[in-house]
PDB file of C-alpha atoms in Angstrom:
ATOM      1  CA  UNK A   1      56.193 103.420  36.613  1.00  0.00           C
ATOM      2  CA  UNK A   2      58.749 100.626  36.842  1.00  0.00           C
ATOM      3  CA  UNK A   3      61.626 100.791  34.424  1.00  0.00           C
ATOM      4  CA  UNK A   4      64.437  98.276  34.345  1.00  0.00           C
ATOM      5  CA  UNK A   5      68.051  99.294  34.430  1.00  0.00           C
ATOM      6  CA  UNK A   6      68.482  98.093  30.861  1.00  0.00           C
ATOM      7  CA  UNK A   7      65.446 100.028  29.622  1.00  0.00           C
ATOM      8  CA  UNK A   8      66.724 103.141  31.387  1.00  0.00           C
ATOM      9  CA  UNK A   9      70.087 102.721  29.706  1.00  0.00           C
ATOM     10  CA  UNK A  10      68.452 102.318  26.287  1.00  0.00           C
ATOM     11  CA  UNK A  11      66.261 105.407  26.823  1.00  0.00           C
ATOM     12  CA  UNK A  12      69.205 107.504  27.937  1.00  0.00           C
ATOM     13  CA  UNK A  13      71.288 106.369  24.988  1.00  0.00           C
ATOM     14  CA  UNK A  14      68.450 107.139  22.559  1.00  0.00           C
ATOM     15  CA  UNK A  15      67.991 110.599  24.059  1.00  0.00           C
ATOM     16  CA  UNK A  16      71.702 111.402  23.830  1.00  0.00           C
ATOM     17  CA  UNK A  17      71.854 110.151  20.259  1.00  0.00           C
ATOM     18  CA  UNK A  18      68.996 112.418  19.159  1.00  0.00           C
ATOM     19  CA  UNK A  19      70.500 115.391  20.992  1.00  0.00           C
ATOM     20  CA  UNK A  20      73.856 114.882  19.265  1.00  0.00           C
ATOM     21  CA  UNK A  21      72.203 114.377  15.895  1.00  0.00           C
ATOM     22  CA  UNK A  22      70.063 117.498  16.262  1.00  0.00           C
ATOM     23  CA  UNK A  23      72.920 119.646  17.409  1.00  0.00           C
ATOM     24  CA  UNK A  24      75.189 118.558  14.558  1.00  0.00           C
ATOM     25  CA  UNK A  25      72.519 118.875  11.884  1.00  0.00           C
ATOM     26  CA  UNK A  26      71.407 122.331  12.932  1.00  0.00           C
ATOM     27  CA  UNK A  27      74.905 123.690  13.385  1.00  0.00           C
ATOM     28  CA  UNK A  28      75.822 122.487   9.907  1.00  0.00           C
ATOM     29  CA  UNK A  29      72.792 123.911   8.110  1.00  0.00           C
ATOM     30  CA  UNK A  30      74.786 126.681   6.463  1.00  0.00           C
ATOM     31  CA  UNK A  31      78.234 125.189   6.978  1.00  0.00           C
ATOM     32  CA  UNK A  32      78.344 122.481   4.330  1.00  0.00           C
ATOM     33  CA  UNK A  33      77.371 124.529   1.229  1.00  0.00           C
ATOM     34  CA  UNK A  34      79.658 127.383   2.250  1.00  0.00           C
ATOM     35  CA  UNK A  35      82.586 125.081   3.001  1.00  0.00           C
ATOM     36  CA  UNK A  36      82.124 123.312  -0.333  1.00  0.00           C
ATOM     37  CA  UNK A  37      81.939 126.671  -2.156  1.00  0.00           C
ATOM     38  CA  UNK A  38      85.057 128.117  -0.540  1.00  0.00           C
ATOM     39  CA  UNK A  39      86.891 124.811  -0.882  1.00  0.00           C
ATOM     40  CA  UNK A  40      86.339 124.875  -4.640  1.00  0.00           C
ATOM     41  CA  UNK A  41      87.333 128.553  -4.808  1.00  0.00           C
ATOM     42  CA  UNK A  42      90.541 127.977  -2.831  1.00  0.00           C
ATOM     43  CA  UNK A  43      91.496 124.957  -4.942  1.00  0.00           C
ATOM     44  CA  UNK A  44      90.886 126.891  -8.158  1.00  0.00           C
ATOM     45  CA  UNK A  45      92.577 130.126  -7.058  1.00  0.00           C
ATOM     46  CA  UNK A  46      95.669 128.506  -5.563  1.00  0.00           C
ATOM     47  CA  UNK A  47      96.147 126.125  -8.471  1.00  0.00           C
ATOM     48  CA  UNK A  48      95.784 128.972 -10.981  1.00  0.00           C
ATOM     49  CA  UNK A  49      98.218 131.102  -8.981  1.00  0.00           C
ATOM     50  CA  UNK A  50     100.839 128.338  -9.024  1.00  0.00           C
ATOM     51  CA  UNK A  51     100.848 128.423 -12.823  1.00  0.00           C
ATOM     52  CA  UNK A  52     100.148 132.159 -13.312  1.00  0.00           C
ATOM     53  CA  UNK A  53     101.812 133.731 -10.281  1.00  0.00           C
ATOM     54  CA  UNK A  54     102.031 137.169 -11.922  1.00  0.00           C
ATOM     55  CA  UNK A  55      98.240 137.314 -11.985  1.00  0.00           C
ATOM     56  CA  UNK A  56      97.891 136.309  -8.336  1.00  0.00           C
ATOM     57  CA  UNK A  57      96.341 139.626  -7.279  1.00  0.00           C
ATOM     58  CA  UNK A  58      93.610 139.414  -9.956  1.00  0.00           C
ATOM     59  CA  UNK A  59      92.979 135.725  -9.301  1.00  0.00           C
ATOM     60  CA  UNK A  60      92.424 136.216  -5.590  1.00  0.00           C
ATOM     61  CA  UNK A  61      90.417 139.422  -6.024  1.00  0.00           C
ATOM     62  CA  UNK A  62      88.128 137.526  -8.410  1.00  0.00           C
ATOM     63  CA  UNK A  63      87.892 134.685  -5.910  1.00  0.00           C
ATOM     64  CA  UNK A  64      86.969 137.126  -3.144  1.00  0.00           C
ATOM     65  CA  UNK A  65      84.262 138.835  -5.207  1.00  0.00           C
ATOM     66  CA  UNK A  66      82.782 135.583  -6.540  1.00  0.00           C
ATOM     67  CA  UNK A  67      82.973 134.021  -3.097  1.00  0.00           C
ATOM     68  CA  UNK A  68      81.379 137.003  -1.390  1.00  0.00           C
ATOM     69  CA  UNK A  69      78.475 137.197  -3.822  1.00  0.00           C
ATOM     70  CA  UNK A  70      77.925 133.435  -3.796  1.00  0.00           C
ATOM     71  CA  UNK A  71      77.998 133.373   0.002  1.00  0.00           C
ATOM     72  CA  UNK A  72      75.301 136.035   0.121  1.00  0.00           C
ATOM     73  CA  UNK A  73      73.118 134.076  -2.307  1.00  0.00           C
ATOM     74  CA  UNK A  74      73.590 130.785  -0.455  1.00  0.00           C
ATOM     75  CA  UNK A  75      72.714 132.345   2.890  1.00  0.00           C
ATOM     76  CA  UNK A  76      69.561 133.943   1.455  1.00  0.00           C
ATOM     77  CA  UNK A  77      68.480 130.664  -0.145  1.00  0.00           C
ATOM     78  CA  UNK A  78      69.188 128.574   2.934  1.00  0.00           C
ATOM     79  CA  UNK A  79      67.596 131.044   5.314  1.00  0.00           C
ATOM     80  CA  UNK A  80      64.205 130.205   3.903  1.00  0.00           C
ATOM     81  CA  UNK A  81      64.952 126.496   4.295  1.00  0.00           C
ATOM     82  CA  UNK A  82      66.669 126.734   7.685  1.00  0.00           C
ATOM     83  CA  UNK A  83      65.189 124.266  10.166  1.00  0.00           C
ATOM     84  CA  UNK A  84      65.661 126.596  13.091  1.00  0.00           C
ATOM     85  CA  UNK A  85      64.554 130.159  13.514  1.00  0.00           C
ATOM     86  CA  UNK A  86      65.049 132.550  16.363  1.00  0.00           C
ATOM     87  CA  UNK A  87      62.035 133.883  18.142  1.00  0.00           C
ATOM     88  CA  UNK A  88      63.820 137.188  18.649  1.00  0.00           C
ATOM     89  CA  UNK A  89      65.297 139.193  15.799  1.00  0.00           C
ATOM     90  CA  UNK A  90      68.143 137.402  13.998  1.00  0.00           C
ATOM     91  CA  UNK A  91      70.935 139.294  15.728  1.00  0.00           C
ATOM     92  CA  UNK A  92      73.268 136.361  15.552  1.00  0.00           C
ATOM     93  CA  UNK A  93      73.395 136.376  11.740  1.00  0.00           C
ATOM     94  CA  UNK A  94      74.228 140.063  11.806  1.00  0.00           C
ATOM     95  CA  UNK A  95      77.008 139.406  14.288  1.00  0.00           C
ATOM     96  CA  UNK A  96      78.551 136.770  12.021  1.00  0.00           C
ATOM     97  CA  UNK A  97      78.373 139.184   9.099  1.00  0.00           C
ATOM     98  CA  UNK A  98      79.930 141.900  11.252  1.00  0.00           C
ATOM     99  CA  UNK A  99      82.720 139.485  12.239  1.00  0.00           C
ATOM    100  CA  UNK A 100      83.681 138.980   8.588  1.00  0.00           C
ATOM    101  CA  UNK A 101      83.476 142.685   7.772  1.00  0.00           C
ATOM    102  CA  UNK A 102      85.671 143.605  10.731  1.00  0.00           C
ATOM    103  CA  UNK A 103      88.076 140.795   9.835  1.00  0.00           C
ATOM    104  CA  UNK A 104      88.502 142.274   6.339  1.00  0.00           C
ATOM    105  CA  UNK A 105      89.161 145.691   7.842  1.00  0.00           C
ATOM    106  CA  UNK A 106      91.713 144.303  10.288  1.00  0.00           C
ATOM    107  CA  UNK A 107      93.474 142.316   7.556  1.00  0.00           C
ATOM    108  CA  UNK A 108      93.881 145.544   5.587  1.00  0.00           C
ATOM    109  CA  UNK A 109      95.215 147.293   8.705  1.00  0.00           C
ATOM    110  CA  UNK A 110      97.690 144.473   9.385  1.00  0.00           C
ATOM    111  CA  UNK A 111      98.887 144.537   5.781  1.00  0.00           C
ATOM    112  CA  UNK A 112      99.576 148.271   6.056  1.00  0.00           C
ATOM    113  CA  UNK A 113     101.315 147.792   9.411  1.00  0.00           C
ATOM    114  CA  UNK A 114     103.541 144.963   8.200  1.00  0.00           C
ATOM    115  CA  UNK A 115     104.367 146.378   4.762  1.00  0.00           C
ATOM    116  CA  UNK A 116     106.553 145.749   2.868  1.00  0.00           C
ATOM    117  CA  UNK A 117     105.720 142.053   2.567  1.00  0.00           C
ATOM    118  CA  UNK A 118     106.021 139.337  -0.026  1.00  0.00           C
ATOM    119  CA  UNK A 119     103.052 137.827  -1.809  1.00  0.00           C
ATOM    120  CA  UNK A 120     103.615 134.667   0.184  1.00  0.00           C
ATOM    121  CA  UNK A 121     103.442 136.528   3.489  1.00  0.00           C
ATOM    122  CA  UNK A 122     100.314 138.388   2.399  1.00  0.00           C
ATOM    123  CA  UNK A 123      98.581 135.182   1.407  1.00  0.00           C
ATOM    124  CA  UNK A 124      99.598 133.309   4.553  1.00  0.00           C
ATOM    125  CA  UNK A 125      98.385 136.208   6.703  1.00  0.00           C
ATOM    126  CA  UNK A 126      95.003 136.252   5.007  1.00  0.00           C
ATOM    127  CA  UNK A 127      94.611 132.462   5.187  1.00  0.00           C
ATOM    128  CA  UNK A 128      95.454 132.276   8.874  1.00  0.00           C
ATOM    129  CA  UNK A 129      93.224 135.276   9.662  1.00  0.00           C
ATOM    130  CA  UNK A 130      90.318 133.586   7.892  1.00  0.00           C
ATOM    131  CA  UNK A 131      90.973 130.385   9.814  1.00  0.00           C
ATOM    132  CA  UNK A 132      90.956 132.421  13.031  1.00  0.00           C
ATOM    133  CA  UNK A 133      87.430 133.530  12.089  1.00  0.00           C
ATOM    134  CA  UNK A 134      86.472 129.868  11.573  1.00  0.00           C
ATOM    135  CA  UNK A 135      87.708 129.081  15.071  1.00  0.00           C
ATOM    136  CA  UNK A 136      85.750 131.996  16.518  1.00  0.00           C
ATOM    137  CA  UNK A 137      82.583 130.791  14.771  1.00  0.00           C
ATOM    138  CA  UNK A 138      83.265 127.265  15.967  1.00  0.00           C
ATOM    139  CA  UNK A 139      83.392 128.580  19.541  1.00  0.00           C
ATOM    140  CA  UNK A 140      80.187 130.602  19.030  1.00  0.00           C
ATOM    141  CA  UNK A 141      78.263 127.689  17.505  1.00  0.00           C
ATOM    142  CA  UNK A 142      79.873 125.122  19.798  1.00  0.00           C
ATOM    143  CA  UNK A 143      80.954 123.349  16.611  1.00  0.00           C
ATOM    144  CA  UNK A 144      84.085 121.289  17.102  1.00  0.00           C
ATOM    145  CA  UNK A 145      84.491 120.696  13.369  1.00  0.00           C
ATOM    146  CA  UNK A 146      84.955 124.395  12.631  1.00  0.00           C
ATOM    147  CA  UNK A 147      87.559 124.727  15.384  1.00  0.00           C
ATOM    148  CA  UNK A 148      89.509 121.657  14.237  1.00  0.00           C
ATOM    149  CA  UNK A 149      89.272 122.771  10.603  1.00  0.00           C
ATOM    150  CA  UNK A 150      90.570 126.246  11.504  1.00  0.00           C
ATOM    151  CA  UNK A 151      93.488 124.836  13.458  1.00  0.00           C
ATOM    152  CA  UNK A 152      94.321 122.209  10.809  1.00  0.00           C
ATOM    153  CA  UNK A 153      94.376 124.651   7.894  1.00  0.00           C
ATOM    154  CA  UNK A 154      96.401 127.126   9.976  1.00  0.00           C
ATOM    155  CA  UNK A 155      98.951 124.406  10.653  1.00  0.00           C
ATOM    156  CA  UNK A 156      98.938 123.478   6.964  1.00  0.00           C
ATOM    157  CA  UNK A 157      99.497 127.110   6.004  1.00  0.00           C
ATOM    158  CA  UNK A 158     102.500 127.378   8.314  1.00  0.00           C
ATOM    159  CA  UNK A 159     103.958 124.132   6.951  1.00  0.00           C
ATOM    160  CA  UNK A 160     103.559 125.431   3.404  1.00  0.00           C
ATOM    161  CA  UNK A 161     104.971 128.857   4.262  1.00  0.00           C
ATOM    162  CA  UNK A 162     108.092 127.637   6.066  1.00  0.00           C
ATOM    163  CA  UNK A 163     108.824 124.276   4.445  1.00  0.00           C
ATOM    164  CA  UNK A 164     107.251 124.201   0.966  1.00  0.00           C
ATOM    165  CA  UNK A 165     107.704 127.709  -0.408  1.00  0.00           C
ATOM    166  CA  UNK A 166     108.252 126.601  -3.983  1.00  0.00           C
ATOM    167  CA  UNK A 167     105.038 124.612  -3.935  1.00  0.00           C
ATOM    168  CA  UNK A 168     103.089 126.770  -1.496  1.00  0.00           C
ATOM    169  CA  UNK A 169     100.135 127.371  -3.803  1.00  0.00           C
ATOM    170  CA  UNK A 170      99.713 123.751  -4.806  1.00  0.00           C
ATOM    171  CA  UNK A 171     100.074 122.771  -1.158  1.00  0.00           C
ATOM    172  CA  UNK A 172      97.377 125.285  -0.114  1.00  0.00           C
ATOM    173  CA  UNK A 173      95.093 124.097  -2.910  1.00  0.00           C
ATOM    174  CA  UNK A 174      95.419 120.576  -1.542  1.00  0.00           C
ATOM    175  CA  UNK A 175      95.524 121.255   2.195  1.00  0.00           C
ATOM    176  CA  UNK A 176      93.455 124.414   2.489  1.00  0.00           C
ATOM    177  CA  UNK A 177      90.994 124.005  -0.333  1.00  0.00           C
ATOM    178  CA  UNK A 178      90.873 120.261   0.074  1.00  0.00           C
ATOM    179  CA  UNK A 179      90.195 120.529   3.805  1.00  0.00           C
ATOM    180  CA  UNK A 180      87.367 123.015   3.304  1.00  0.00           C
ATOM    181  CA  UNK A 181      85.789 121.045   0.473  1.00  0.00           C
ATOM    182  CA  UNK A 182      86.268 117.696   2.205  1.00  0.00           C
ATOM    183  CA  UNK A 183      84.777 118.931   5.469  1.00  0.00           C
ATOM    184  CA  UNK A 184      81.784 120.416   3.684  1.00  0.00           C
ATOM    185  CA  UNK A 185      81.214 117.193   1.783  1.00  0.00           C
ATOM    186  CA  UNK A 186      81.580 115.096   4.923  1.00  0.00           C
ATOM    187  CA  UNK A 187      79.047 117.232   6.782  1.00  0.00           C
ATOM    188  CA  UNK A 188      76.629 117.089   3.857  1.00  0.00           C
ATOM    189  CA  UNK A 189      76.816 113.312   3.572  1.00  0.00           C
ATOM    190  CA  UNK A 190      77.032 112.326   7.217  1.00  0.00           C
ATOM    191  CA  UNK A 191      75.050 114.925   9.135  1.00  0.00           C
ATOM    192  CA  UNK A 192      71.818 114.976   7.143  1.00  0.00           C
TER     193      UNK A 192
ATOM    194  CA  UNK B   1      65.017 111.317  44.086  1.00  0.00           C
ATOM    195  CA  UNK B   2      63.870 112.500  40.628  1.00  0.00           C
ATOM    196  CA  UNK B   3      60.756 110.909  39.168  1.00  0.00           C
ATOM    197  CA  UNK B   4      60.260 109.491  35.691  1.00  0.00           C
ATOM    198  CA  UNK B   5      57.818 111.478  33.598  1.00  0.00           C
ATOM    199  CA  UNK B   6      55.072 109.300  32.074  1.00  0.00           C
ATOM    200  CA  UNK B   7      54.520 111.696  29.196  1.00  0.00           C
ATOM    201  CA  UNK B   8      58.159 112.084  28.237  1.00  0.00           C
ATOM    202  CA  UNK B   9      59.080 108.424  28.737  1.00  0.00           C
ATOM    203  CA  UNK B  10      57.164 107.300  25.633  1.00  0.00           C
ATOM    204  CA  UNK B  11      59.989 106.590  23.116  1.00  0.00           C
ATOM    205  CA  UNK B  12      58.843 108.956  20.378  1.00  0.00           C
ATOM    206  CA  UNK B  13      58.103 111.777  22.806  1.00  0.00           C
ATOM    207  CA  UNK B  14      61.476 111.210  24.464  1.00  0.00           C
ATOM    208  CA  UNK B  15      63.126 111.674  21.067  1.00  0.00           C
ATOM    209  CA  UNK B  16      61.071 114.799  20.371  1.00  0.00           C
ATOM    210  CA  UNK B  17      61.983 116.340  23.700  1.00  0.00           C
ATOM    211  CA  UNK B  18      65.641 115.327  23.284  1.00  0.00           C
ATOM    212  CA  UNK B  19      65.728 117.141  19.971  1.00  0.00           C
ATOM    213  CA  UNK B  20      63.951 120.239  21.248  1.00  0.00           C
ATOM    214  CA  UNK B  21      66.119 120.714  24.339  1.00  0.00           C
ATOM    215  CA  UNK B  22      69.164 120.754  22.023  1.00  0.00           C
ATOM    216  CA  UNK B  23      68.039 124.152  20.792  1.00  0.00           C
ATOM    217  CA  UNK B  24      68.836 127.403  22.499  1.00  0.00           C
ATOM    218  CA  UNK B  25      66.072 128.997  24.534  1.00  0.00           C
ATOM    219  CA  UNK B  26      65.187 131.495  21.807  1.00  0.00           C
ATOM    220  CA  UNK B  27      65.149 128.956  18.965  1.00  0.00           C
ATOM    221  CA  UNK B  28      62.291 127.086  17.350  1.00  0.00           C
ATOM    222  CA  UNK B  29      62.555 124.098  15.032  1.00  0.00           C
ATOM    223  CA  UNK B  30      60.557 123.556  11.868  1.00  0.00           C
ATOM    224  CA  UNK B  31      57.937 120.764  12.020  1.00  0.00           C
ATOM    225  CA  UNK B  32      59.052 119.290   8.684  1.00  0.00           C
ATOM    226  CA  UNK B  33      62.664 119.187   9.765  1.00  0.00           C
ATOM    227  CA  UNK B  34      61.747 117.503  13.055  1.00  0.00           C
ATOM    228  CA  UNK B  35      59.686 114.933  11.164  1.00  0.00           C
ATOM    229  CA  UNK B  36      62.611 114.106   8.867  1.00  0.00           C
ATOM    230  CA  UNK B  37      65.140 114.046  11.684  1.00  0.00           C
ATOM    231  CA  UNK B  38      63.074 111.608  13.755  1.00  0.00           C
ATOM    232  CA  UNK B  39      61.761 109.683  10.712  1.00  0.00           C
ATOM    233  CA  UNK B  40      58.107 110.036  11.690  1.00  0.00           C
ATOM    234  CA  UNK B  41      54.939 110.598   9.707  1.00  0.00           C
ATOM    235  CA  UNK B  42      53.075 113.904   9.905  1.00  0.00           C
ATOM    236  CA  UNK B  43      50.245 112.300  11.853  1.00  0.00           C
ATOM    237  CA  UNK B  44      52.519 110.506  14.283  1.00  0.00           C
ATOM    238  CA  UNK B  45      54.587 113.597  15.048  1.00  0.00           C
ATOM    239  CA  UNK B  46      51.490 115.777  15.245  1.00  0.00           C
ATOM    240  CA  UNK B  47      49.791 113.474  17.734  1.00  0.00           C
ATOM    241  CA  UNK B  48      52.815 113.320  20.042  1.00  0.00           C
ATOM    242  CA  UNK B  49      53.365 117.076  19.847  1.00  0.00           C
ATOM    243  CA  UNK B  50      49.711 117.621  20.777  1.00  0.00           C
ATOM    244  CA  UNK B  51      50.228 115.461  23.849  1.00  0.00           C
ATOM    245  CA  UNK B  52      53.353 117.405  24.804  1.00  0.00           C
ATOM    246  CA  UNK B  53      51.619 120.717  24.191  1.00  0.00           C
ATOM    247  CA  UNK B  54      48.689 119.632  26.349  1.00  0.00           C
ATOM    248  CA  UNK B  55      51.169 118.940  29.158  1.00  0.00           C
ATOM    249  CA  UNK B  56      52.686 122.389  28.664  1.00  0.00           C
ATOM    250  CA  UNK B  57      56.056 121.000  27.620  1.00  0.00           C
ATOM    251  CA  UNK B  58      56.179 122.444  24.103  1.00  0.00           C
ATOM    252  CA  UNK B  59      54.772 125.451  22.306  1.00  0.00           C
ATOM    253  CA  UNK B  60      53.634 125.231  18.702  1.00  0.00           C
ATOM    254  CA  UNK B  61      53.453 128.293  16.488  1.00  0.00           C
ATOM    255  CA  UNK B  62      52.371 128.713  12.904  1.00  0.00           C
ATOM    256  CA  UNK B  63      54.108 131.308  10.762  1.00  0.00           C
ATOM    257  CA  UNK B  64      54.808 132.209   7.162  1.00  0.00           C
ATOM    258  CA  UNK B  65      58.327 131.795   5.755  1.00  0.00           C
ATOM    259  CA  UNK B  66      58.844 132.931   2.169  1.00  0.00           C
ATOM    260  CA  UNK B  67      55.039 133.029   1.854  1.00  0.00           C
ATOM    261  CA  UNK B  68      54.703 129.389   2.850  1.00  0.00           C
ATOM    262  CA  UNK B  69      52.902 128.311   6.024  1.00  0.00           C
ATOM    263  CA  UNK B  70      55.281 126.661   8.459  1.00  0.00           C
ATOM    264  CA  UNK B  71      54.897 125.206  11.908  1.00  0.00           C
ATOM    265  CA  UNK B  72      57.584 125.876  14.498  1.00  0.00           C
ATOM    266  CA  UNK B  73      58.017 124.149  17.805  1.00  0.00           C
ATOM    267  CA  UNK B  74      60.013 125.022  20.882  1.00  0.00           C
ATOM    268  CA  UNK B  75      60.300 123.492  24.319  1.00  0.00           C
ATOM    269  CA  UNK B  76      58.922 125.502  27.236  1.00  0.00           C
ATOM    270  CA  UNK B  77      60.705 126.069  30.514  1.00  0.00           C
ATOM    271  CA  UNK B  78      58.353 123.574  32.125  1.00  0.00           C
ATOM    272  CA  UNK B  79      59.188 121.048  29.413  1.00  0.00           C
ATOM    273  CA  UNK B  80      62.917 121.618  29.783  1.00  0.00           C
ATOM    274  CA  UNK B  81      62.683 121.084  33.556  1.00  0.00           C
ATOM    275  CA  UNK B  82      60.536 117.972  33.118  1.00  0.00           C
ATOM    276  CA  UNK B  83      62.997 116.529  30.565  1.00  0.00           C
ATOM    277  CA  UNK B  84      65.991 117.200  32.794  1.00  0.00           C
ATOM    278  CA  UNK B  85      64.192 115.614  35.744  1.00  0.00           C
ATOM    279  CA  UNK B  86      63.369 112.588  33.598  1.00  0.00           C
ATOM    280  CA  UNK B  87      67.004 112.211  32.502  1.00  0.00           C
ATOM    281  CA  UNK B  88      68.165 112.449  36.125  1.00  0.00           C
ATOM    282  CA  UNK B  89      65.620 109.766  37.071  1.00  0.00           C
ATOM    283  CA  UNK B  90      66.928 107.486  34.298  1.00  0.00           C
ATOM    284  CA  UNK B  91      70.486 107.980  35.528  1.00  0.00           C
ATOM    285  CA  UNK B  92      69.397 107.250  39.097  1.00  0.00           C
ATOM    286  CA  UNK B  93      67.877 103.940  37.946  1.00  0.00           C
ATOM    287  CA  UNK B  94      71.066 103.017  36.094  1.00  0.00           C
ATOM    288  CA  UNK B  95      73.323 103.857  39.019  1.00  0.00           C
ATOM    289  CA  UNK B  96      71.149 102.519  41.841  1.00  0.00           C
ATOM    290  CA  UNK B  97      70.929  98.992  40.497  1.00  0.00           C
ATOM    291  CA  UNK B  98      67.118  98.897  40.384  1.00  0.00           C
ATOM    292  CA  UNK B  99      65.320  96.612  37.926  1.00  0.00           C
TER     293      UNK B  99
END
């Protein structure tokens, strides 16, 4: 079979394009609805906390419960529509779930270890710990977006904590919630 | 020097194999998803998959997901090796100045 240099280049380019497209689309199957959900929750919770700071604990507890239940529903719904399934038992999903459970436990441990702390410190700790989990999942899934998102929101959290204390919540609604929502929307629109 | 694979070189089959090798070894992709990703018709995709299955490059399995029949496809080890050999052959052509 004789193939010209140009035809070989075109074939190689086409192959690489499909590989990239497949990898992105599959790795984002769950990502975009969950990012959009948590983006909306962060925007709502942080904005509400800015105006009703005395109710911060109840606002964020509600966010956590609503977010946790919604995440479970979304994963169940999308599992049946997932384009990829594992031939072996779905151990990876259980590992991701275990990651989040252990993260919650460790956050509680850290809060006990570092008490007493301000509400601002507590919130910044939780936000950065959650972003650490995003980075870990980005490394697991070989998903650069998750890693960059985790690093960007961590940086935004530190900027808000050290430089914008009086407007921390509004800043986090914009930077944290906005980044999550925007990334989810971008993935949904561009990686279909 | 690596050889081009006549079966994989066909443009649609090259795309199918490119998509399948992107999965991990224990993963299978849904037929419908593959069809949408590659913008093919059912018949077109089915015919090319049959050719690849005949060559031993892919494995096709039918299963039920949420009580609906689904078809899942994964690349075999033979298919993965053949695809990698084909890619190496393409790169050799590009770098050797042939054609």
